[in-house]
PDB file of C-alpha atoms in Angstrom:
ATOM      1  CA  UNK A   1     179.564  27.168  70.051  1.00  0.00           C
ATOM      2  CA  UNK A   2     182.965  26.497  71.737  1.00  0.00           C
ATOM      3  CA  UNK A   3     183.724  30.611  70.817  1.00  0.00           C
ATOM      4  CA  UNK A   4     180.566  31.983  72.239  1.00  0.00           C
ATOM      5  CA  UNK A   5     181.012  30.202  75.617  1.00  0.00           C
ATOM      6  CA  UNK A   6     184.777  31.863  75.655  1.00  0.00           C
ATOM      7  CA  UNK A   7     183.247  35.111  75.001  1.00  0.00           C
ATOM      8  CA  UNK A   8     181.751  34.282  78.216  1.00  0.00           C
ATOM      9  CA  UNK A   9     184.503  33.999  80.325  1.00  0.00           C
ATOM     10  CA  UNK A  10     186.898  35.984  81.804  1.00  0.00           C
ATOM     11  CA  UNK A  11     189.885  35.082  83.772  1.00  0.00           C
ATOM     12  CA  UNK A  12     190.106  35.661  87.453  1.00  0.00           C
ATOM     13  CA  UNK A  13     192.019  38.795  87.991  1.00  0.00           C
ATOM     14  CA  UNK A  14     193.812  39.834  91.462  1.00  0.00           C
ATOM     15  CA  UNK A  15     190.930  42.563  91.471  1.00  0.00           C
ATOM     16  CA  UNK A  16     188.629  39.744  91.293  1.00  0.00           C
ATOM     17  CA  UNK A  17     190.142  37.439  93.667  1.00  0.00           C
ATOM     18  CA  UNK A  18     190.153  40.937  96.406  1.00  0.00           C
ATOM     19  CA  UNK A  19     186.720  41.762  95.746  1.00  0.00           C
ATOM     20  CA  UNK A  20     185.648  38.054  96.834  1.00  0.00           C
ATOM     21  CA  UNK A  21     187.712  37.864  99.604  1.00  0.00           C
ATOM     22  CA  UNK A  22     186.491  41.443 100.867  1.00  0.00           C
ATOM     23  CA  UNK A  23     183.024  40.082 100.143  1.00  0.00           C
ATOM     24  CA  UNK A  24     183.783  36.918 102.061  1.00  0.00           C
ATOM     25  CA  UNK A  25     184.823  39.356 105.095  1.00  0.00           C
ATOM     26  CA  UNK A  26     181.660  41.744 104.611  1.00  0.00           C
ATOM     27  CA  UNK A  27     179.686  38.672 105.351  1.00  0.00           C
ATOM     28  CA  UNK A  28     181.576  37.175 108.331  1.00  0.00           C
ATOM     29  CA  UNK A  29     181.492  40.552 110.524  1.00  0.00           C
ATOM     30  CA  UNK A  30     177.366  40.802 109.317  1.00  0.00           C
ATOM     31  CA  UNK A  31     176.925  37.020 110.580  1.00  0.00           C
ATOM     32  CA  UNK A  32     178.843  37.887 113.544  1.00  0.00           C
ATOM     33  CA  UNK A  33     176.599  41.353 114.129  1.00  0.00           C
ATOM     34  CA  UNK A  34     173.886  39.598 113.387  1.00  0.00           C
ATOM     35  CA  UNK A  35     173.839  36.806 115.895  1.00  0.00           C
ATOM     36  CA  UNK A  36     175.450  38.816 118.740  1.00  0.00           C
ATOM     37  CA  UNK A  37     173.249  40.164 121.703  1.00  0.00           C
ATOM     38  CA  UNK A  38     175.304  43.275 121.563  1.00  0.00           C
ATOM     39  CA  UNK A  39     173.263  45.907 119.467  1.00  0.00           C
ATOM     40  CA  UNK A  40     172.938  47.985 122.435  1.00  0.00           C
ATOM     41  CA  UNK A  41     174.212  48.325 125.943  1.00  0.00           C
ATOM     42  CA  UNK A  42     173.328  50.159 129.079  1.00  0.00           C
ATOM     43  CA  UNK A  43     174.330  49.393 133.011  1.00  0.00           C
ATOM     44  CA  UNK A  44     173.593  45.761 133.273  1.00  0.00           C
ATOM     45  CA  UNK A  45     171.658  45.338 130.123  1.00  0.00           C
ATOM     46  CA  UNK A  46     172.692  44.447 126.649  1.00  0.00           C
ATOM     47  CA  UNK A  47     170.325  43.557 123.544  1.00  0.00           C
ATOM     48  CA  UNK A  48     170.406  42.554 119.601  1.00  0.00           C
ATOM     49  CA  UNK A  49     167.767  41.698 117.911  1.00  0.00           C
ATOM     50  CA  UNK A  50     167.346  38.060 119.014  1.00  0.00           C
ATOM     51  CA  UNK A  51     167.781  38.339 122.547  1.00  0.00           C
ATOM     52  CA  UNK A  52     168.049  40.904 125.259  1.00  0.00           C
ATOM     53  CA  UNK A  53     170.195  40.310 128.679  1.00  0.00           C
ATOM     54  CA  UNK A  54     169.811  42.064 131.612  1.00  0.00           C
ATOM     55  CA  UNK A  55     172.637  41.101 134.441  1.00  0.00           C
ATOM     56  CA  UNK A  56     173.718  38.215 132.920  1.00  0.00           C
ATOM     57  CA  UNK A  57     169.960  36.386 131.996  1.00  0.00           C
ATOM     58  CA  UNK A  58     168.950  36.294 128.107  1.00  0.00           C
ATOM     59  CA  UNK A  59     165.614  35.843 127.165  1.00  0.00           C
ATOM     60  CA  UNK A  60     163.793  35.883 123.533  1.00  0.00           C
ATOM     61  CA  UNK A  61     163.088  39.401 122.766  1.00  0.00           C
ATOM     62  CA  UNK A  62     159.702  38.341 122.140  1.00  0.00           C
ATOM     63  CA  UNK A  63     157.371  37.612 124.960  1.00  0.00           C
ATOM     64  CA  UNK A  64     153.316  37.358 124.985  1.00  0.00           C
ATOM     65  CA  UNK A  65     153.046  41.012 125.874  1.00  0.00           C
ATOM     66  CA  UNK A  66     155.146  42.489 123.933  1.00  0.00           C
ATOM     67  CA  UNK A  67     155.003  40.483 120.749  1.00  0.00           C
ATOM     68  CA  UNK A  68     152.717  43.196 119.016  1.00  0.00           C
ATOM     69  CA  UNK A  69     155.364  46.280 120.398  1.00  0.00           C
ATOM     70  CA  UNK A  70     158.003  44.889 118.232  1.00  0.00           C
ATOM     71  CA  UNK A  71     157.195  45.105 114.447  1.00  0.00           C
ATOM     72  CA  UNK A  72     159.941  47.176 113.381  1.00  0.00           C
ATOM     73  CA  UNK A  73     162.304  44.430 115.041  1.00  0.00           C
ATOM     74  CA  UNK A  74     161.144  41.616 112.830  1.00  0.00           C
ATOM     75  CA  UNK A  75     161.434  43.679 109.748  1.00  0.00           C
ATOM     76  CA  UNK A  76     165.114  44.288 111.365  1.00  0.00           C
ATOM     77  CA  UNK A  77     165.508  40.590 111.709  1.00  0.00           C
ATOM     78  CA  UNK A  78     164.379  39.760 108.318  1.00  0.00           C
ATOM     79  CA  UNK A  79     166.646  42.303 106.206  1.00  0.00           C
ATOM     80  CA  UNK A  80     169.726  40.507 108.139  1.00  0.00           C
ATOM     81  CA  UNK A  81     168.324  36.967 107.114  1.00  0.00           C
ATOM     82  CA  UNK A  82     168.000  38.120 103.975  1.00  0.00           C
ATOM     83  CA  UNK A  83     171.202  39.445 104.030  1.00  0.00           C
ATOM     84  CA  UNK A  84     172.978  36.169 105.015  1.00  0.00           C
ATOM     85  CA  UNK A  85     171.311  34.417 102.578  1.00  0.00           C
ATOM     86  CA  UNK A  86     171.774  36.714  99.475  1.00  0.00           C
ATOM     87  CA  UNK A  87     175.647  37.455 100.559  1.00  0.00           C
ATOM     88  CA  UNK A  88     175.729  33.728 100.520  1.00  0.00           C
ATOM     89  CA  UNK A  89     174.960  33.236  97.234  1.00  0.00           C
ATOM     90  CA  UNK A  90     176.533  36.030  95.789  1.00  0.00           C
ATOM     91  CA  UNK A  91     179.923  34.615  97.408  1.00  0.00           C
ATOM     92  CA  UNK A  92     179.020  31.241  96.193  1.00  0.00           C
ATOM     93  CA  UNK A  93     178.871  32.324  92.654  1.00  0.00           C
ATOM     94  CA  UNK A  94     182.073  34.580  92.805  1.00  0.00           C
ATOM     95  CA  UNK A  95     183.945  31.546  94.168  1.00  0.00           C
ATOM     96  CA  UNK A  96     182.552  29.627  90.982  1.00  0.00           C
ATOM     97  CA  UNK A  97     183.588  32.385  88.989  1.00  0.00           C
ATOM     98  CA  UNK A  98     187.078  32.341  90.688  1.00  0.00           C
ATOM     99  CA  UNK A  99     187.452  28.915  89.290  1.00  0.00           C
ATOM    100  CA  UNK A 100     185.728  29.148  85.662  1.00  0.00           C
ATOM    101  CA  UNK A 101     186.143  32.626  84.743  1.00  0.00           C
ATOM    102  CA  UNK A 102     182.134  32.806  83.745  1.00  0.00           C
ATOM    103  CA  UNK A 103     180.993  36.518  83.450  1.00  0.00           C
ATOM    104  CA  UNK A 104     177.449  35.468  84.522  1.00  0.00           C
ATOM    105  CA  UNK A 105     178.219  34.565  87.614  1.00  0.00           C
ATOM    106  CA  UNK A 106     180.858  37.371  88.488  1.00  0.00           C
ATOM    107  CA  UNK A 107     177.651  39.817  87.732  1.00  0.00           C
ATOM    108  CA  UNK A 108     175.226  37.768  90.359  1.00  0.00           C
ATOM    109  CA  UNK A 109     178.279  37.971  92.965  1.00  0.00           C
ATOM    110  CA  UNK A 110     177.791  42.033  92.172  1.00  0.00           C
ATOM    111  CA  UNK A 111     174.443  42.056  92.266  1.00  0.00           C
ATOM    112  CA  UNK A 112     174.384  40.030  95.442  1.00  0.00           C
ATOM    113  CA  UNK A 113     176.929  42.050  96.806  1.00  0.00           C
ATOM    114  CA  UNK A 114     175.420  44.973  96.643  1.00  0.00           C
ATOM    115  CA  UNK A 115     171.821  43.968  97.126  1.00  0.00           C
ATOM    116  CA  UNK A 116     172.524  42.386 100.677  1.00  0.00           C
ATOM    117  CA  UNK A 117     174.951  45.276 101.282  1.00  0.00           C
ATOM    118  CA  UNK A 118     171.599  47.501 101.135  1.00  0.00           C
ATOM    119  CA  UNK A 119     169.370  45.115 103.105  1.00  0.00           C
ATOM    120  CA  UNK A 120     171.922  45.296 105.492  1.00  0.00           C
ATOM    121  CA  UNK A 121     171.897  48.830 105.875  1.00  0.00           C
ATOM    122  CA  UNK A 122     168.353  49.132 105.424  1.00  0.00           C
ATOM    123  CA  UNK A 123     167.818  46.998 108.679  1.00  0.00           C
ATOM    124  CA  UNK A 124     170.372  49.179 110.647  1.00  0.00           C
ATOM    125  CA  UNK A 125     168.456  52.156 110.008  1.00  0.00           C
ATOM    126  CA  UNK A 126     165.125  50.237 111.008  1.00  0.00           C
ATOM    127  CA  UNK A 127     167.016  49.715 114.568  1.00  0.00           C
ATOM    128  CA  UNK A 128     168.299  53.148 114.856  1.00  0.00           C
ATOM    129  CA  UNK A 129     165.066  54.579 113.528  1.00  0.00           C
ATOM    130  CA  UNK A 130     162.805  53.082 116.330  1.00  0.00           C
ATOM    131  CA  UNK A 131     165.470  52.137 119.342  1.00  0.00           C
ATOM    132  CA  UNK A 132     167.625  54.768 121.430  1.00  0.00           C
ATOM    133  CA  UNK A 133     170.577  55.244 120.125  1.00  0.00           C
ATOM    134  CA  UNK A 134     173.036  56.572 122.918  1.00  0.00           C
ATOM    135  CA  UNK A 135     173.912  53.000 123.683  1.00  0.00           C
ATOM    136  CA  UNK A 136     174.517  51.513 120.497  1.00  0.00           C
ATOM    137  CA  UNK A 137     177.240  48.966 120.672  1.00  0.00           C
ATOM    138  CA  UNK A 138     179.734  46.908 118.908  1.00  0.00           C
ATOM    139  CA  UNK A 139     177.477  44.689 116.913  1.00  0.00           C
ATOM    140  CA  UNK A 140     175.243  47.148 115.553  1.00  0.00           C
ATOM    141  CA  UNK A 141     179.033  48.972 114.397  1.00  0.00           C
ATOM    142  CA  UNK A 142     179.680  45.376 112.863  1.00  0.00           C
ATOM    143  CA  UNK A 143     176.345  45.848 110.902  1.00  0.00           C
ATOM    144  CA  UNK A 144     177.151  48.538 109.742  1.00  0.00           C
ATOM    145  CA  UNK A 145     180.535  47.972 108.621  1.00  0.00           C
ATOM    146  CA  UNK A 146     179.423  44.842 106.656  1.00  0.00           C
ATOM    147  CA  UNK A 147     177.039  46.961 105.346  1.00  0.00           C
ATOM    148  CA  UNK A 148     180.023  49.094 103.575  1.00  0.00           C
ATOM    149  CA  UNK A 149     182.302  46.569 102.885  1.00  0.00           C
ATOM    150  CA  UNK A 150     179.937  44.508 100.754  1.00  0.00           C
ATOM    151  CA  UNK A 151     178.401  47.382  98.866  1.00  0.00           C
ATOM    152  CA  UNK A 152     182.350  48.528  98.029  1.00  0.00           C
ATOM    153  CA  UNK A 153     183.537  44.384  96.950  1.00  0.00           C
ATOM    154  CA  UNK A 154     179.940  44.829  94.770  1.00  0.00           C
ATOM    155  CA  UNK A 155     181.349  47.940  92.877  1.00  0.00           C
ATOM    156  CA  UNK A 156     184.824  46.494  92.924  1.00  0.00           C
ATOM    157  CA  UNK A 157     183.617  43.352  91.223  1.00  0.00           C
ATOM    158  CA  UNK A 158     181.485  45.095  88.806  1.00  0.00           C
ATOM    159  CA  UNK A 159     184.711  47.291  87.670  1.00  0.00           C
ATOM    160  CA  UNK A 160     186.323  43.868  87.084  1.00  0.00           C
ATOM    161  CA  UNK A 161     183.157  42.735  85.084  1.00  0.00           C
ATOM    162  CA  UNK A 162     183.549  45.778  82.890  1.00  0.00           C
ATOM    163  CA  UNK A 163     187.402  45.090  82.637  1.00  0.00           C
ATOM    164  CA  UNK A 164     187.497  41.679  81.274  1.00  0.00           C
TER     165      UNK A 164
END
């Protein structure tokens, strides 16, 4: 028994230990894009996908008349939830694996990587897809980065998987 959990593990490698950490920063900059009113910008208005601001006044971006307008926005909203919450548990289980060297749980950190790294950019196509996009701004370039970084720590960590 004590043999077949060893075949298990792996040691953490430096590989390993990069791959998390650029995961861990994939997921900051998409929580940051993410809850920032700064998709897009024009003279004296700025929006994301929460709220929208027009000279310095935010309101909800959804309001009883336009509630039915905005479909493609919630689907927006929900592949960046879903994002959070999958890169969240993928860097969960790579910090685990970090500390007990279990290949299980460095392939759900892959998996996870890579699986919010496509909601992610899923959702900023959505927004591009049905919004103007001469004004898009620094959060929506967040998005989008976070997008890349975790799909490259999911490949990384999968070459480490295949290494050990």
């Amino acid at each position: 028994m004590y043999t077949y959990y060893r075949s298990m593990s792996i040691p953490a490698t430096p590989g390993g230990r990069l791959g998390s950490l650029i995961y861990i920063l994939g997921q900051c900059l998409h929580i940051a894009g993410t809850a920032s009113p700064y998709w897009t910008r024009n003279e004296g208005y700025h929006s994301g996908i929460w709220k929208d601001c027009y000279k310095g006044t935010c309101t909800s971006v959804y309001s009883d008349d336009t509630i039915d307008k905005w479909q493609w926005l919630r689907s927006v909203q929900a592949m960046a939830v879903l994002g959070v919450i999958i890169a969240l548990f993928g860097i969960i289980a790579s910090l685990v694996h970090l500390r007990t060297g279990n290949k299980s749980l460095l392939t759900i950190a892959a998996l996870s990587a890579i699986g919010a790294g496509i909601l992610v950019i899923l959702g900023a196509v959505i927004y591009v897809a049905f919004n103007d996009s001469s004004g898009l701004y620094w959060a929506f370039w967040f998005e989008v980065s976070a997008s890349i970084i975790m799909l490259f720590s999911g490949v990384g960590l999968f070459t480490e998987l295949c290494r050990g």
